[in-house]
Amino acid sequence: MNKADIVDILEDIAVLLELKGDNPFKIRAYSSGARVLEMMEEDLGDVIAEERLDAIKGIGSALVDKIKTLYATGELEYYTKLRESVAPGLIEMLEIPGLGGKKVKKLHDAIGVESIDALQAACESGEVEALKGFGKKSAEKILSGIANRAAYAKRHHWWNAREVAEPILEGLRSLSQVERAEAAGSLRRLRETVGDLDFIVATAEPKPVMDWFVEQDAVQEVTAHGATKSSVRFESGLQADLRVVPAEQFAFALHHFTGSKEHNVALRQRALARGYSLSEWGLSQKGEEGDPPTEIPDSITTEKELFQFLGLAEIPPELREGLGEIDSAEAQQLPNLVRPADIRGVFHNHTTASDGRATIEEMAAAAEALGWDYLGLADHSKASFQAKGLDDTRVLKQLESIRAFNESGESPVHIFSGIECDILPDGSLDLEDATLNALDYAVMSVHSSFSQSEEEMTARVIRAIEHPATTMLGHPTGRILLRREPYKIDLQKVIDAAIANRVIIEINANPHRLDMDWRLWRRAAGRGLMCAINPDAHSMEGLSYFDAGVNIARKGWLEKEQVLNSRDCIGVQHWFNQRK
Ligand code: DGT
Ligand code: CA
Ligand code: CA
Ligand code: ZN
């Protein structure tokens, strides 16, 4: 078992012990042991092999054997037994944002709740707010946490959904009976989260295709197994629908089940206005008097032909949200969307200097493998102490290392030296001006005091944007998809300030963030806001998240010119210099 998973288990043990009301010193031993292990720079395998784990400060003797066992076997009886000794309902309650082990135990001891439903009832009846240490506000917070959890549980991050979808699509395409197969729905529209997967297959022999689909190894439950539609559920809770159609209906079915509903409604209206009715089965004449409509061609086999028949340019799936794409397609003014191949480097990434897992050299090698010209490194600043953020001295030391690396000529990838500098609660910056000025660029981000009022947060971020050293604003709402709501902030004012100060806003491409949201980009970029797509990579593999960021840029109607990452090294340097 790898180190990160072991850290998770040690943290779990601490929470479970809290739930049981165990000795606080013992609990702390696990949670701080987890911290120490997480921060350990050496390879865990080496440390274990050389019998040096006991010598590491902060890893107590009770933990040493457990870490070794987990590393060697991936299992730990103590942990399994501990989990079994706690009511599953209590463990589930921990998923409610804001509820930790201590609070759940208090609630359990005081009013005996052992499930989320019971807790919800106790909040609604006023029992929780009457408890010492809780009050009306926390009862309300628990209720909204329960509501969010229910809504979140139904959806999945696009990145994970795609990982499930890809092998299914390959499997379908490899069946001899399958003529065409595509994934449709929100996955194809590149939405940030996906409710369920939708597959469309063209075949003359549905049965073996349906059988294959419901018999896949990963299927946990078959919820429908019909002649034209089947549905299954995987272990993660993600569900998938498969619809099978004859080849001549494929383009219509693919279009219909790609959606969105809003887009479909608009396209159907357009068809009606021209004398046709459009459905997932095909096009037919309405049979009303008036001008006889144009003959329907013998076959429409692609979406492009369908759009053309209705007088439109082909609308890429990611623009099909009913947000004006049909008007643009009619005027032949759809954007020429930025593509993954346009990306020549990314800017917001971490190394082992703060909380990343790879060195400058390793990150550069990963960027080279992606074919990039440059890579921006932006480690955390000191206020992010839990991420080992850098103080001024360490920033300047890293700058020296990056210079030396560039000068060594050992890599074709140019490293831009940056920083992800904390925006402090009052909007001032976490590093000296002289330090920030010495760097190529600076990403400013909020990592603390998330519960400020909207006025405070907006003023805080705008103050940072107005600082002359600011190049980019990082993850502007702090949201974690399906886990943490955005903090309160007036993004329109932030966008105005960014445009006025020529500050870039990033699309944080981490699949759990995708922040700033795609819904805001079209208008903002139209008004002159520059975008940067940043994977916020904490490892070599993390760089590949840039893809998810390109998706969001495309959903936001962005063209290459509106994305700094499409410029070459000189173009980027030029932008940075201009800001200074
Ligand atoms: P999801 O699964 O919630 O992430 O979102 P979608 O868009 O994948 O929605 P889903 O799976 O319910 O249905 C796939 C597509 O089928 C949807 O985008 C549009 C089409 N569709 C489904 N129900 C309706 C409907 O009632 N009216 C229309 N016009 N289209 C529908
Ligand atoms: Ca779907
Ligand atoms: Ca569906
Ligand atoms: Zn950050």
CSV table of N, CA, C and O in Angstrom, one decimal, residues 320-376:
chain,number,residue,atom,x,y,z
A,320,ARG,N,-23.6,22.8,-26.4
A,320,ARG,CA,-25.1,22.6,-26.6
A,320,ARG,C,-25.8,22.7,-25.2
A,320,ARG,O,-26.2,21.7,-24.6
A,321,GLU,N,-25.8,23.9,-24.7
A,321,GLU,CA,-26.4,24.2,-23.4
A,321,GLU,C,-27.6,25.1,-23.5
A,321,GLU,O,-28.1,25.6,-22.5
A,322,GLY,N,-28.0,25.4,-24.8
A,322,GLY,CA,-29.2,26.3,-24.9
A,322,GLY,C,-28.8,27.8,-24.5
A,322,GLY,O,-29.6,28.5,-23.9
A,323,LEU,N,-27.6,28.1,-24.8
A,323,LEU,CA,-27.1,29.5,-24.4
A,323,LEU,C,-26.7,30.3,-25.6
A,323,LEU,O,-25.7,31.0,-25.6
A,324,GLY,N,-27.5,30.2,-26.6
A,324,GLY,CA,-27.2,31.0,-27.8
A,324,GLY,C,-26.4,30.4,-28.9
A,324,GLY,O,-26.1,31.0,-29.9
A,325,GLU,N,-26.2,29.1,-28.7
A,325,GLU,CA,-25.3,28.4,-29.7
A,325,GLU,C,-26.0,28.2,-31.1
A,325,GLU,O,-25.4,28.2,-32.1
A,326,ILE,N,-27.4,28.2,-31.0
A,326,ILE,CA,-28.1,28.0,-32.3
A,326,ILE,C,-28.0,29.3,-33.1
A,326,ILE,O,-27.8,29.2,-34.3
A,327,ASP,N,-28.2,30.4,-32.5
A,327,ASP,CA,-28.1,31.7,-33.2
A,327,ASP,C,-26.7,31.8,-33.8
A,327,ASP,O,-26.5,32.2,-34.9
A,328,SER,N,-25.7,31.5,-33.0
A,328,SER,CA,-24.3,31.6,-33.5
A,328,SER,C,-24.1,30.7,-34.7
A,328,SER,O,-23.4,31.0,-35.7
A,329,ALA,N,-24.6,29.5,-34.6
A,329,ALA,CA,-24.4,28.5,-35.7
A,329,ALA,C,-25.2,28.9,-36.9
A,329,ALA,O,-24.7,28.7,-38.0
A,330,GLU,N,-26.3,29.6,-36.8
A,330,GLU,CA,-27.0,30.1,-37.9
A,330,GLU,C,-26.2,31.2,-38.6
A,330,GLU,O,-26.2,31.2,-39.9
A,331,ALA,N,-25.6,32.0,-37.8
A,331,ALA,CA,-24.8,33.1,-38.4
A,331,ALA,C,-23.4,32.7,-38.8
A,331,ALA,O,-22.6,33.5,-39.2
A,332,GLN,N,-23.2,31.4,-38.8
A,332,GLN,CA,-21.8,30.9,-39.1
A,332,GLN,C,-20.8,31.6,-38.2
A,332,GLN,O,-19.7,31.9,-38.7
A,333,GLN,N,-21.1,31.8,-36.9
A,333,GLN,CA,-20.2,32.5,-36.0
A,333,GLN,C,-19.8,31.7,-34.8
A,333,GLN,O,-19.6,32.3,-33.7
A,334,LEU,N,-19.8,30.4,-34.9
A,334,LEU,CA,-19.4,29.6,-33.8
A,334,LEU,C,-17.9,29.9,-33.5
A,334,LEU,O,-17.2,30.1,-34.4
A,335,PRO,N,-17.5,29.9,-32.2
A,335,PRO,CA,-16.1,30.1,-32.0
A,335,PRO,C,-15.2,29.0,-32.5
A,335,PRO,O,-15.7,27.8,-32.6
A,336,ASN,N,-14.0,29.3,-32.8
A,336,ASN,CA,-13.0,28.3,-33.1
A,336,ASN,C,-12.3,27.9,-31.8
A,336,ASN,O,-11.4,28.5,-31.3
A,337,LEU,N,-12.9,26.9,-31.2
A,337,LEU,CA,-12.5,26.6,-29.8
A,337,LEU,C,-11.1,26.2,-29.6
A,337,LEU,O,-10.5,25.5,-30.4
A,338,VAL,N,-10.5,26.6,-28.5
A,338,VAL,CA,-9.1,26.2,-28.1
A,338,VAL,C,-9.1,24.6,-28.0
A,338,VAL,O,-10.1,24.0,-27.6
A,339,ARG,N,-8.0,24.1,-28.4
A,339,ARG,CA,-7.8,22.6,-28.4
A,339,ARG,C,-6.7,22.2,-27.5
A,339,ARG,O,-5.7,23.0,-27.3
A,340,PRO,N,-6.7,21.0,-27.0
A,340,PRO,CA,-5.6,20.5,-26.1
A,340,PRO,C,-4.2,20.7,-26.8
A,340,PRO,O,-3.2,21.1,-26.2
A,341,ALA,N,-4.2,20.5,-28.1
A,341,ALA,CA,-2.9,20.6,-28.9
A,341,ALA,C,-2.4,22.1,-28.9
A,341,ALA,O,-1.2,22.3,-29.3
A,342,ASP,N,-3.2,23.1,-28.6
A,342,ASP,CA,-2.8,24.5,-28.6
A,342,ASP,C,-2.0,24.8,-27.4
A,342,ASP,O,-1.3,25.8,-27.3
A,343,ILE,N,-2.0,23.9,-26.4
A,343,ILE,CA,-1.4,24.3,-25.1
A,343,ILE,C,0.1,24.0,-25.1
A,343,ILE,O,0.5,22.9,-25.5
A,344,ARG,N,0.9,25.1,-24.8
A,344,ARG,CA,2.3,25.0,-24.9
A,344,ARG,C,3.0,25.0,-23.5
A,344,ARG,O,4.2,24.9,-23.4
A,345,GLY,N,2.2,25.0,-22.5
A,345,GLY,CA,2.7,25.0,-21.1
A,345,GLY,C,1.6,25.4,-20.1
A,345,GLY,O,0.6,25.8,-20.6
A,346,VAL,N,1.9,25.2,-18.9
A,346,VAL,CA,0.9,25.6,-17.8
A,346,VAL,C,1.7,26.3,-16.7
A,346,VAL,O,2.9,26.3,-16.6
A,347,PHE,N,0.9,27.0,-15.8
A,347,PHE,CA,1.6,27.9,-14.9
A,347,PHE,C,1.5,27.6,-13.4
A,347,PHE,O,2.4,27.9,-12.7
A,348,HIS,N,0.4,27.0,-12.9
A,348,HIS,CA,0.3,26.9,-11.5
A,348,HIS,C,0.5,25.4,-11.1
A,348,HIS,O,-0.4,24.6,-11.3
A,349,ASN,N,1.7,25.2,-10.6
A,349,ASN,CA,2.1,23.8,-10.3
A,349,ASN,C,3.0,23.8,-9.1
A,349,ASN,O,3.7,24.8,-8.8
A,350,HIS,N,3.0,22.7,-8.3
A,350,HIS,CA,3.8,22.6,-7.1
A,350,HIS,C,4.9,21.6,-7.2
A,350,HIS,O,4.8,20.7,-8.0
A,351,THR,N,6.0,21.8,-6.4
A,351,THR,CA,7.1,20.9,-6.3
A,351,THR,C,7.3,20.4,-4.9
A,351,THR,O,6.6,20.9,-4.0
A,352,THR,N,8.3,19.6,-4.7
A,352,THR,CA,8.6,19.2,-3.3
A,352,THR,C,9.0,20.3,-2.4
A,352,THR,O,9.0,20.2,-1.2
A,353,ALA,N,9.3,21.5,-3.0
A,353,ALA,CA,9.6,22.7,-2.1
A,353,ALA,C,8.4,23.0,-1.2
A,353,ALA,O,8.6,23.4,0.0
A,354,SER,N,7.2,22.8,-1.7
A,354,SER,CA,6.0,23.0,-0.8
A,354,SER,C,5.3,21.6,-0.7
A,354,SER,O,5.9,20.6,-0.3
A,355,ASP,N,4.1,21.5,-1.1
A,355,ASP,CA,3.4,20.2,-0.9
A,355,ASP,C,3.3,19.3,-2.2
A,355,ASP,O,2.5,18.4,-2.2
A,356,GLY,N,4.1,19.6,-3.2
A,356,GLY,CA,4.1,18.7,-4.4
A,356,GLY,C,5.0,17.5,-4.1
A,356,GLY,O,5.7,17.4,-3.1
A,357,ARG,N,4.8,16.5,-4.9
A,357,ARG,CA,5.6,15.2,-4.7
A,357,ARG,C,6.8,15.1,-5.7
A,357,ARG,O,7.5,14.1,-5.6
A,358,ALA,N,6.9,16.0,-6.6
A,358,ALA,CA,8.0,15.8,-7.6
A,358,ALA,C,8.9,17.0,-7.6
A,358,ALA,O,8.5,18.1,-7.2
A,359,THR,N,10.2,16.8,-8.0
A,359,THR,CA,11.2,17.9,-8.0
A,359,THR,C,11.1,18.8,-9.3
A,359,THR,O,10.3,18.4,-10.2
A,360,ILE,N,11.8,19.8,-9.3
A,360,ILE,CA,11.9,20.7,-10.5
A,360,ILE,C,12.2,19.8,-11.7
A,360,ILE,O,11.5,19.9,-12.8
A,361,GLU,N,13.2,19.0,-11.6
A,361,GLU,CA,13.7,18.2,-12.7
A,361,GLU,C,12.6,17.2,-13.2
A,361,GLU,O,12.4,17.1,-14.4
A,362,GLU,N,11.9,16.6,-12.2
A,362,GLU,CA,10.9,15.6,-12.6
A,362,GLU,C,9.7,16.3,-13.2
A,362,GLU,O,9.2,15.8,-14.2
A,363,MET,N,9.3,17.5,-12.7
A,363,MET,CA,8.2,18.2,-13.3
A,363,MET,C,8.6,18.6,-14.7
A,363,MET,O,7.7,18.6,-15.6
A,364,ALA,N,9.8,19.1,-14.9
A,364,ALA,CA,10.2,19.5,-16.3
A,364,ALA,C,10.2,18.3,-17.2
A,364,ALA,O,9.8,18.4,-18.4
A,365,ALA,N,10.6,17.1,-16.7
A,365,ALA,CA,10.6,15.9,-17.6
A,365,ALA,C,9.2,15.6,-18.0
A,365,ALA,O,8.9,15.2,-19.1
A,366,ALA,N,8.2,15.7,-17.0
A,366,ALA,CA,6.8,15.4,-17.3
A,366,ALA,C,6.3,16.4,-18.3
A,366,ALA,O,5.5,16.0,-19.2
A,367,ALA,N,6.7,17.7,-18.2
A,367,ALA,CA,6.2,18.7,-19.2
A,367,ALA,C,6.8,18.4,-20.6
A,367,ALA,O,6.1,18.6,-21.6
A,368,GLU,N,8.0,17.9,-20.6
A,368,GLU,CA,8.7,17.6,-21.9
A,368,GLU,C,7.9,16.5,-22.5
A,368,GLU,O,7.7,16.5,-23.7
A,369,ALA,N,7.6,15.5,-21.7
A,369,ALA,CA,6.8,14.3,-22.2
A,369,ALA,C,5.5,14.7,-22.8
A,369,ALA,O,5.0,14.1,-23.8
A,370,LEU,N,4.9,15.8,-22.3
A,370,LEU,CA,3.7,16.3,-22.9
A,370,LEU,C,3.9,17.2,-24.1
A,370,LEU,O,2.9,17.7,-24.7
A,371,GLY,N,5.2,17.4,-24.4
A,371,GLY,CA,5.5,18.2,-25.6
A,371,GLY,C,5.4,19.7,-25.4
A,371,GLY,O,5.3,20.5,-26.4
A,372,TRP,N,5.5,20.1,-24.1
A,372,TRP,CA,5.4,21.6,-23.9
A,372,TRP,C,6.7,22.3,-24.0
A,372,TRP,O,7.8,21.7,-23.9
A,373,ASP,N,6.6,23.6,-24.3
A,373,ASP,CA,7.7,24.5,-24.4
A,373,ASP,C,8.2,25.0,-23.0
A,373,ASP,O,9.3,25.4,-22.8
A,374,TYR,N,7.2,25.1,-22.1
A,374,TYR,CA,7.6,25.8,-20.8
A,374,TYR,C,6.7,25.2,-19.7
A,374,TYR,O,5.7,24.6,-20.0
A,375,LEU,N,7.1,25.5,-18.5
A,375,LEU,CA,6.3,25.0,-17.3
A,375,LEU,C,6.5,26.1,-16.2
A,375,LEU,O,7.6,26.5,-16.0
A,376,GLY,N,5.4,26.5,-15.7
A,376,GLY,CA,5.5,27.5,-14.6
A,376,GLY,C,5.4,26.8,-13.2
A,376,GLY,O,4.5,25.9,-13.1
